[in-house]
Amino acid sequence: MLGFSGVSIFLAYILCILSTVFCIIYGVVMWNKDK
Amino acid sequence: MNIPLLSIIIIIYLLVIGYLGFLGYRGTKSDRDFNIAGRQIHPYIMAISYGATFISTSAIVGFGGAAGVFGMGLLWLTFLNIALGVAVAFIVFGKRTRKMGLNLEAHTFPEFLGKRYDSKFIQVLGGVVIFVFMPLYAGVVLIGAARFIESTLNINFVLALAIFSIVIASYVIAGGLKGVMYTDSLQGTIMFVGMAALLILTYKSLGGIIPAHQALTDMASRVPESLAAAGHQGWTAMPALGSPLWWSLVSTIILGVGIGVLAQPQLVVRFMTVKSNKELNRAVFIGGIFILFMTGAAFIVGALSNVYFFNSSGNIAIAEAGGNTDLIIPAFINMAMPQWFVYIFMMTLLAAAMSTLSSQFHAMGTSFSRDIIGTGSRTSENEEGQKPRNGLLVTKAGVMLGIIISVILGYYLPISIIARGTALFFGVCAAVFLPMYICGLYWKRTSKAGAVSGMIAGLAVSVFWMFFVHKANASMLKLVVVLTGRESLFGFPWNAVDPILVAFPLALIVTIIVTLFTRPVPAAVVEKSFK
């Protein structure tokens, strides 16, 4: 998976991206809400 | 390396820093301006300043080098840094901290906690903890930066240390937190560009994302026997569950730093610098991306450096660096990256050191004046404008004192103790501040006695565990060796458990239990805090 041998590392890699995506979506949604 | 060209780049950079420091100076009229940037900071500046303060050279070079040894398992720390260090910190803690800090007119983290619990003792002890332990953390960054300047510009170490300290002191003392945060925003932007470019160039040089990971996976058979015996299973897998390497990685690096960031005084104060929660919402967006590219890039590149070194010289990263993990990232940059990027990376490291140090010096100065001496902390912000600026003078004296102590500690303490400075500070802050910080924000019933008991228990257990049990610290601090002849009072796995994992839960339990049996904080104080 993505070239990793361990499921744990694959999960960490994906979670890093997903948590950043959450920060982006949260920021954009709240930005529009705060306007 | 073209020294004249690098010198010109650094001079231009310092001139811009000087201008930003001057802008901070021009905008600093009161204690509130100096201590918390007037509560008017732009969300971009706040988010980048938070990230740049959090990420020092040791996060890039030290932890990046650790990824060269441990592998990609450090990405769990990147996940915690984004999920806890940005999302939870800004959304769950930051908003309440900003509002409560405004209600209580607090300018420092210990003052915030002291006023929340109506306890001068908490404020003073908090200030003392910062003033005793933070110079150790600052010493790590300061000495690392001076060594880096010494080697890149070929100048004397003491001269490098003196120039570096004076440059930072000048804009912290003149511009206060505004000067610190304005310069942070430039430094953080440089860091972001440098690390994003490093990640892209590394993946590109190794044939793309998946081929690079696959090449590292295929190197599992190259793990040295000594590391394999300690639990290493290759650079794209976690160490064997429960092995010594697993405990080091999970307990000290991932959880120790991942949790420790939530109670860093110089970071918490950032929440009090913005006007409203709108700014914090926008800062989440920027902070998440920034931290992903800072720690994510450092850890991925550190691990992938094994592929580059093996392809070019047949060695793994730690062998190429002569056994010193701190040399893995610099060696990789010098050998694998184009010459133009070496200059960008030099500026990235300089910016990372300066942004962390300036905030540490500012936090030490404000703690000295507001928390330990008590200057201005009982004055209303509305009255502040009519008062003489004695508070600022004491704060500036505190900044100078903090810098002098950091330089002396960094210069004279043995390198083995200085190397533990970051872990010591993170561990103590989490144990001392985090339980009563969480309870103070979300449990109105928390009592002064509960908070004080948790604080003392956290400090005592944390220091005891560092000096007598946690082998990585205890064997360096030597006290347990002198008293017992052993490197730790307990055997494995207890001697591999980071102090934060013992002291923080214990302090939290003590805070809760004592609170249940003691009188709550006066209703008027609670009402003012939560209004």
XYZ file of C-alpha atoms in Angstrom:
566
model
C 0.000 0.000 0.000
C 1.611 3.216 -1.255
C 4.886 1.275 -1.220
C 4.898 0.793 2.573
C 5.445 -2.621 4.141
C 3.586 -1.854 7.391
C -0.150 -1.132 7.659
C 0.627 1.184 10.582
C 2.846 3.446 8.457
C 0.277 3.489 5.638
C -2.350 4.507 8.195
C -0.112 7.262 9.627
C 0.581 8.631 6.116
C -3.134 8.684 5.258
C -4.109 10.200 8.635
C -1.558 13.003 8.177
C -3.221 13.900 4.878
C -6.781 13.478 6.219
C -6.119 15.600 9.322
C -4.698 18.349 7.097
C -7.748 18.091 4.820
C -9.939 18.412 7.938
C -8.064 21.588 8.940
C -8.554 23.016 5.424
C -12.282 22.154 5.253
C -12.896 23.399 8.815
C -11.104 26.656 8.029
C -13.017 27.221 4.767
C -16.442 26.300 6.215
C -15.970 28.475 9.300
C -14.533 31.297 7.183
C -17.755 31.378 5.138
C -19.884 31.013 8.270
C -18.061 33.867 10.021
C -18.573 36.297 7.114
C 29.603 26.838 -0.705
C 29.991 30.457 -1.818
C 30.495 32.223 1.544
C 30.257 35.834 0.191
C 26.951 35.016 -1.566
C 25.527 33.329 1.555
C 26.687 36.301 3.669
C 24.853 38.733 1.341
C 21.660 36.623 1.555
C 21.904 36.570 5.367
C 22.522 40.352 5.548
C 19.435 41.045 3.375
C 17.416 38.648 5.568
C 18.609 40.386 8.754
C 17.741 43.822 7.317
C 14.162 42.640 6.646
C 14.034 41.146 10.165
C 15.260 44.503 11.507
C 12.486 46.320 9.626
C 9.810 43.926 10.957
C 11.226 44.336 14.474
C 10.973 48.117 13.989
C 7.306 47.768 12.953
C 6.753 45.854 16.195
C 8.548 48.588 18.158
C 6.423 51.300 16.535
C 3.215 49.434 17.419
C 4.168 48.717 21.037
C 2.730 51.332 23.395
C 1.638 49.303 26.436
C 2.161 46.106 28.423
C -0.683 44.555 26.439
C 1.103 45.332 23.163
C 4.422 43.972 24.426
C 3.029 40.838 26.100
C 0.155 39.722 23.851
C 0.556 41.873 20.717
C -2.436 44.061 21.627
C -4.879 41.178 20.940
C -5.083 42.358 17.299
C -2.933 39.892 15.325
C -3.914 38.743 11.804
C -4.827 35.011 11.557
C -2.058 34.293 8.994
C 0.571 35.822 11.274
C -0.864 33.997 14.304
C -0.923 30.574 12.599
C 2.529 30.872 11.024
C 3.969 32.275 14.250
C 2.489 29.352 16.225
C 3.956 26.849 13.759
C 7.346 28.534 13.426
C 7.669 28.784 17.220
C 6.756 25.115 17.594
C 9.140 23.890 14.861
C 12.773 24.519 15.752
C 15.945 23.310 14.088
C 15.854 20.255 16.344
C 12.477 19.263 14.840
C 13.921 19.443 11.326
C 17.500 18.236 11.821
C 17.203 16.248 15.076
C 13.894 14.490 14.476
C 14.497 14.287 10.709
C 17.732 12.469 11.563
C 15.826 10.231 13.990
C 13.536 9.291 11.071
C 16.696 8.268 9.207
C 17.184 5.653 11.937
C 13.631 4.761 13.064
C 11.997 5.170 9.643
C 8.564 6.491 8.712
C 7.024 5.586 12.094
C 7.639 9.214 13.054
C 4.715 10.117 10.780
C 2.509 9.234 13.768
C 4.051 12.285 15.433
C 3.173 14.397 12.376
C -0.412 13.153 12.684
C -0.509 14.087 16.389
C 1.098 17.457 15.619
C -1.706 18.261 13.153
C -4.631 16.595 14.975
C -3.690 17.585 18.552
C -1.167 20.389 18.006
C -3.341 22.329 15.548
C -6.956 21.065 15.311
C -7.575 20.272 19.002
C -5.262 23.027 20.268
C -6.926 25.780 18.209
C -10.556 24.598 18.218
C -10.966 22.905 21.619
C -8.419 24.814 23.727
C -7.673 27.967 21.741
C -11.142 29.499 21.584
C -11.838 29.151 25.310
C -8.307 30.291 26.150
C -8.738 33.451 24.063
C -12.104 34.322 25.634
C -11.065 33.463 29.190
C -7.721 35.237 28.786
C -9.595 38.373 27.705
C -12.093 38.111 30.600
C -9.297 37.656 33.142
C -6.972 40.179 31.431
C -4.181 37.597 31.487
C -0.967 38.199 29.528
C 0.961 34.987 30.271
C 0.056 31.307 30.625
C 0.831 31.163 34.395
C -1.137 34.398 34.900
C -4.071 32.867 32.994
C -4.026 29.779 35.249
C -3.394 31.816 38.416
C -6.362 34.119 37.775
C -8.622 31.226 36.718
C -8.010 29.548 40.092
C -7.682 32.801 42.065
C -4.218 31.666 43.168
C -1.075 33.787 43.262
C 0.856 30.612 44.172
C -0.052 28.941 40.846
C 1.050 32.025 38.920
C 4.384 32.334 40.745
C 5.211 28.599 40.645
C 4.238 28.509 36.950
C 6.561 31.442 36.280
C 9.387 29.766 38.200
C 8.922 26.492 36.259
C 9.173 28.435 32.988
C 12.172 30.439 34.157
C 14.034 27.352 35.421
C 13.295 24.851 32.633
C 12.862 27.008 29.519
C 16.511 28.186 29.429
C 17.485 24.500 29.038
C 15.194 24.223 25.995
C 16.436 27.572 24.646
C 20.026 26.461 25.300
C 19.527 23.476 22.975
C 18.315 25.661 20.107
C 20.855 28.421 20.778
C 23.906 26.162 20.848
C 22.687 24.240 17.790
C 22.209 27.477 15.847
C 25.612 28.872 16.886
C 27.334 25.616 15.824
C 25.467 25.785 12.510
C 26.569 29.419 11.901
C 30.126 28.530 12.937
C 30.364 25.706 10.397
C 28.600 27.409 7.471
C 30.170 30.886 7.708
C 33.526 29.754 9.145
C 33.376 32.137 12.103
C 34.371 31.582 15.729
C 31.735 29.738 17.832
C 31.662 32.300 20.675
C 31.361 35.146 18.147
C 28.520 33.304 16.366
C 26.765 32.750 19.716
C 27.176 36.429 20.696
C 25.989 37.871 17.353
C 23.034 35.482 17.157
C 21.905 36.238 20.735
C 22.254 40.014 20.277
C 20.270 40.031 17.000
C 17.354 38.125 18.566
C 17.509 40.088 21.840
C 17.319 43.387 19.954
C 14.040 42.699 18.172
C 12.431 40.886 21.125
C 13.266 43.723 23.533
C 12.357 46.504 21.089
C 9.272 45.014 19.436
C 7.807 42.739 22.117
C 5.418 40.022 20.924
C 4.452 42.107 17.876
C 8.106 42.157 16.793
C 8.383 38.427 17.535
C 5.244 37.503 15.576
C 5.944 39.782 12.594
C 9.423 38.254 12.227
C 7.966 34.770 12.848
C 5.658 35.219 9.864
C 8.627 35.906 7.562
C 10.683 33.093 9.105
C 7.760 30.656 8.933
C 7.180 31.502 5.269
C 10.869 30.832 4.502
C 10.619 27.532 6.420
C 7.495 26.495 4.504
C 9.086 27.199 1.113
C 12.300 25.410 2.124
C 10.633 22.269 3.474
C 8.025 22.004 0.702
C 10.813 22.272 -1.893
C 12.860 19.661 -0.005
C 9.963 17.178 -0.008
C 9.206 17.674 -3.715
C 12.883 17.485 -4.762
C 13.432 14.330 -2.693
C 10.432 12.482 -4.142
C 11.417 13.644 -7.644
C 15.022 12.459 -7.261
C 13.838 9.000 -6.136
C 11.405 8.469 -9.025
C 8.111 9.569 -7.437
C 6.105 8.913 -4.280
C 5.322 5.179 -4.504
C 8.640 4.130 -6.142
C 10.518 6.018 -3.390
C 8.514 4.272 -0.640
C 8.925 0.906 -2.388
C 12.696 1.371 -2.682
C 12.848 2.075 1.072
C 10.655 -0.969 1.792
C 13.006 -3.128 -0.293
C 15.914 -2.072 1.947
C 14.531 -3.897 5.021
C 17.262 -6.533 4.743
C 19.874 -3.755 5.149
C 18.858 -2.993 8.754
C 21.982 -3.445 10.929
C 21.868 -6.441 13.291
C 22.075 -4.245 16.393
C 18.946 -2.309 15.336
C 17.118 -5.476 14.248
C 17.823 -7.010 17.674
C 16.252 -3.915 19.281
C 13.072 -4.364 17.217
C 13.763 -2.587 13.885
C 11.702 -4.163 11.063
C 12.641 -1.855 8.190
C 12.094 1.849 7.504
C 8.485 1.543 6.296
C 7.226 -0.540 9.226
C 6.881 0.199 12.931
C 9.424 -1.442 15.281
C 8.263 -4.758 16.822
C 5.510 -4.106 19.383
C 6.966 -3.753 22.900
C 10.601 -3.791 21.745
C 13.091 -1.205 23.102
C 12.941 0.719 19.789
C 9.132 0.672 19.854
C 9.099 2.156 23.365
C 11.624 4.850 22.403
C 9.659 5.790 19.302
C 6.119 5.621 20.718
C 6.711 6.794 24.281
C 9.339 9.523 23.981
C 9.137 10.764 20.400
C 5.488 10.309 19.381
C 3.542 10.700 22.650
C 6.101 12.787 24.586
C 6.244 15.510 21.948
C 2.724 14.944 20.580
C 1.049 15.563 23.961
C 3.675 17.979 25.294
C 2.869 20.615 22.685
C -0.561 21.280 24.230
C 0.898 22.921 27.338
C 3.744 24.999 25.920
C 3.455 28.489 27.493
C 4.923 30.259 24.453
C 2.315 28.570 22.207
C -0.743 28.970 24.469
C -0.126 32.727 24.654
C -0.633 32.867 20.844
C -4.356 32.161 21.354
C -4.622 35.387 23.350
C -3.162 37.519 20.547
C -6.189 37.456 18.219
C -9.290 39.643 18.341
C -11.993 36.956 18.063
C -12.652 33.275 17.393
C -12.993 34.066 13.675
C -9.226 34.524 13.516
C -8.668 31.163 15.228
C -10.971 29.415 12.728
C -8.927 30.825 9.854
C -5.665 29.972 11.594
C -6.653 26.251 11.683
C -6.591 26.223 7.871
C -3.067 27.661 7.685
C -1.663 25.836 10.725
C -2.632 22.371 9.455
C -0.931 22.836 6.085
C 2.143 24.424 7.702
C 2.732 21.600 10.195
C 2.170 18.892 7.536
C 4.931 20.372 5.400
C 7.252 21.011 8.340
C 7.352 17.754 10.279
C 5.934 15.563 7.497
C 8.641 16.688 5.074
C 11.447 16.343 7.654
C 10.416 12.815 8.663
C 9.749 11.514 5.136
C 13.008 12.969 3.795
C 14.974 11.660 6.804
C 13.685 8.135 6.200
C 14.094 8.293 2.393
C 17.691 9.528 2.740
C 18.518 5.847 3.320
C 17.553 5.103 -0.304
C 19.692 7.942 -1.672
C 22.749 7.043 0.423
C 22.428 3.345 -0.392
C 22.131 4.027 -4.131
C 25.069 6.448 -4.154
C 27.525 4.913 -1.679
C 26.115 1.574 -0.513
C 25.633 2.866 3.042
C 22.479 3.440 5.077
C 21.914 6.974 6.432
C 23.246 6.474 9.960
C 26.457 4.899 8.623
C 26.894 7.736 6.114
C 26.535 10.241 8.987
C 29.216 8.472 11.033
C 26.725 7.359 13.684
C 25.534 10.920 14.487
C 21.799 11.255 13.701
C 22.067 15.066 13.702
C 24.295 14.873 10.612
C 21.905 12.793 8.449
C 19.778 15.688 7.115
C 22.743 18.094 6.528
C 24.694 15.294 4.765
C 21.676 14.486 2.578
C 21.170 18.168 1.662
C 24.839 18.644 0.779
C 25.081 15.466 -1.313
C 21.656 15.022 -2.906
C 20.308 18.529 -3.435
C 21.251 21.136 -6.068
C 23.582 23.942 -4.914
C 20.870 26.630 -5.087
C 18.749 24.643 -2.644
C 21.576 24.432 -0.097
C 21.281 28.224 0.370
C 17.494 27.988 0.815
C 17.926 25.225 3.372
C 20.525 27.252 5.295
C 17.994 30.081 5.553
C 15.288 27.581 6.566
C 17.385 26.365 9.503
C 18.350 29.906 10.526
C 14.673 30.968 10.416
C 13.590 27.887 12.403
C 16.113 28.609 15.169
C 15.346 32.342 15.361
C 11.552 31.942 15.412
C 11.678 29.419 18.258
C 14.277 31.312 20.292
C 12.595 34.717 20.043
C 9.380 33.266 21.499
C 11.271 31.449 24.249
C 13.071 34.654 25.247
C 9.797 36.599 25.173
C 8.035 33.959 27.317
C 10.891 34.007 29.852
C 10.804 37.812 30.050
C 7.043 38.076 30.530
C 7.080 35.259 33.096
C 9.832 37.019 35.016
C 7.972 40.338 35.188
C 4.276 39.354 35.297
C 4.433 36.035 37.149
C 7.487 36.063 39.410
C 7.898 39.799 40.164
C 4.166 40.478 39.712
C 4.539 43.676 37.681
C 1.274 44.788 36.099
C -0.662 41.570 36.588
C -3.067 43.259 39.039
C -3.513 46.342 36.845
C -6.571 46.612 34.615
C -5.778 46.904 30.910
C -7.916 50.060 30.827
C -5.745 51.724 33.485
C -2.553 50.604 31.828
C -2.259 53.529 29.447
C -2.116 56.095 32.267
C 0.624 54.284 34.197
C 4.380 54.669 33.790
C 5.938 51.870 31.717
C 7.838 50.231 34.590
C 6.260 46.895 33.675
C 7.861 46.994 30.250
C 11.265 47.795 31.731
C 11.054 44.815 34.100
C 9.883 42.563 31.238
C 12.780 43.699 29.048
C 15.179 43.073 31.939
C 13.604 39.602 32.255
C 14.200 38.941 28.545
C 17.862 39.939 28.946
C 18.213 37.760 32.051
C 16.596 34.807 30.240
C 18.992 35.174 27.302
C 22.042 35.410 29.577
C 20.975 32.298 31.546
C 20.289 30.372 28.302
C 23.696 31.300 26.863
C 25.516 30.372 30.092
C 23.635 27.061 30.453
C 24.111 26.223 26.788
C 27.815 27.061 26.910
C 28.810 25.444 30.204
C 26.465 22.491 30.736
C 27.694 19.171 29.316
C 26.266 18.363 25.883
C 24.589 15.228 27.289
C 22.329 17.355 29.523
C 21.699 20.074 26.924
C 20.646 17.374 24.439
C 17.817 16.415 26.822
C 16.644 20.032 27.241
C 13.716 19.831 24.818
C 12.364 16.581 26.283
C 12.792 17.914 29.850
C 10.840 21.080 29.097
C 8.040 19.348 27.173
C 7.677 16.734 29.928
C 7.588 19.208 32.809
C 5.130 21.555 31.055
C 2.711 18.729 30.246
C 2.777 17.400 33.822
C 2.628 20.775 35.586
C 0.267 22.789 33.382
C -1.856 20.447 31.239
C -4.142 18.858 33.911
C -5.258 22.172 35.418
C -5.378 23.810 31.967
C -7.850 21.187 30.667
C -9.887 21.242 33.909
C -9.783 25.041 34.054
C -11.250 25.345 30.553
C -13.909 22.635 30.787
C -14.739 21.927 34.457
C -16.085 24.917 36.375
C -16.034 22.941 39.640
C -12.212 22.484 39.649
C -10.883 23.786 42.960
C -7.787 25.803 43.754
C -6.575 22.990 46.048
C -7.099 20.457 43.238
C -5.152 22.562 40.749
C -2.279 23.210 43.179
C -2.106 19.530 44.232
C -2.054 18.366 40.603
C 0.612 20.932 39.745
C 2.917 19.854 42.594
C 2.285 16.131 41.974
C 3.015 16.607 38.257
C 6.247 18.484 38.930
C 7.440 16.011 41.587
C 6.637 12.843 39.599
C 8.007 14.320 36.377
C 11.339 15.331 37.939
C 11.617 12.035 39.881
C 10.949 9.960 36.745
C 13.487 11.968 34.735
C 16.239 11.685 37.323
C 15.679 8.127 38.564
C 13.677 6.000 36.110
C 13.649 7.094 32.450
C 16.980 5.699 31.298
C 17.515 8.125 28.401
C 17.351 11.051 30.860
C 18.581 9.436 34.091
C 21.783 8.015 32.613
C 22.660 11.484 31.252
C 21.682 13.423 34.391
C 23.875 10.999 36.430
C 22.160 11.452 39.836
C 20.782 7.895 39.905
C 24.183 6.553 38.817
C 25.946 8.411 41.650
C 23.397 7.307 44.282
C 22.736 3.697 43.231
C 25.403 2.756 40.682
C 22.644 1.850 38.190
C 21.265 3.753 35.191
C 17.646 3.411 36.373
C 15.776 2.274 39.486
C 13.532 0.003 37.398
C 14.103 -2.445 34.549
C 12.597 -2.612 31.048
C 9.973 -1.539 29.975
C 9.523 0.985 32.848
C 12.899 2.578 32.180
C 11.812 3.243 28.572
C 8.533 4.966 29.524
C 8.664 8.734 29.023
C 7.990 10.850 32.158
C 5.028 12.513 30.417
C 3.117 9.191 30.265
C 3.388 8.742 34.035
C 3.351 12.291 35.425
C 0.514 13.721 33.301
C -2.129 11.030 34.073
C -1.133 11.008 37.762
C -1.353 14.805 38.004
C -4.759 14.737 36.288
C -6.066 12.075 38.713
C -4.750 14.046 41.719
C -6.397 17.241 40.392
C -9.776 15.495 40.016
C -9.714 13.621 43.355
C -8.595 16.626 45.444
C -11.190 18.815 43.683
C -13.989 16.432 44.679
C -13.090 16.855 48.367
C -12.358 20.589 48.504
C -14.147 23.901 48.093
C -14.578 25.206 44.533
C -13.115 28.511 43.345
C -15.309 31.510 44.441
C -18.383 31.833 42.207
C -17.465 35.390 41.179
C -14.126 34.218 39.748
C -15.751 31.322 37.864
C -18.453 33.636 36.530
C -15.866 36.158 35.338
C -13.795 33.399 33.695
C -16.703 31.880 31.770
C -18.779 34.999 30.991
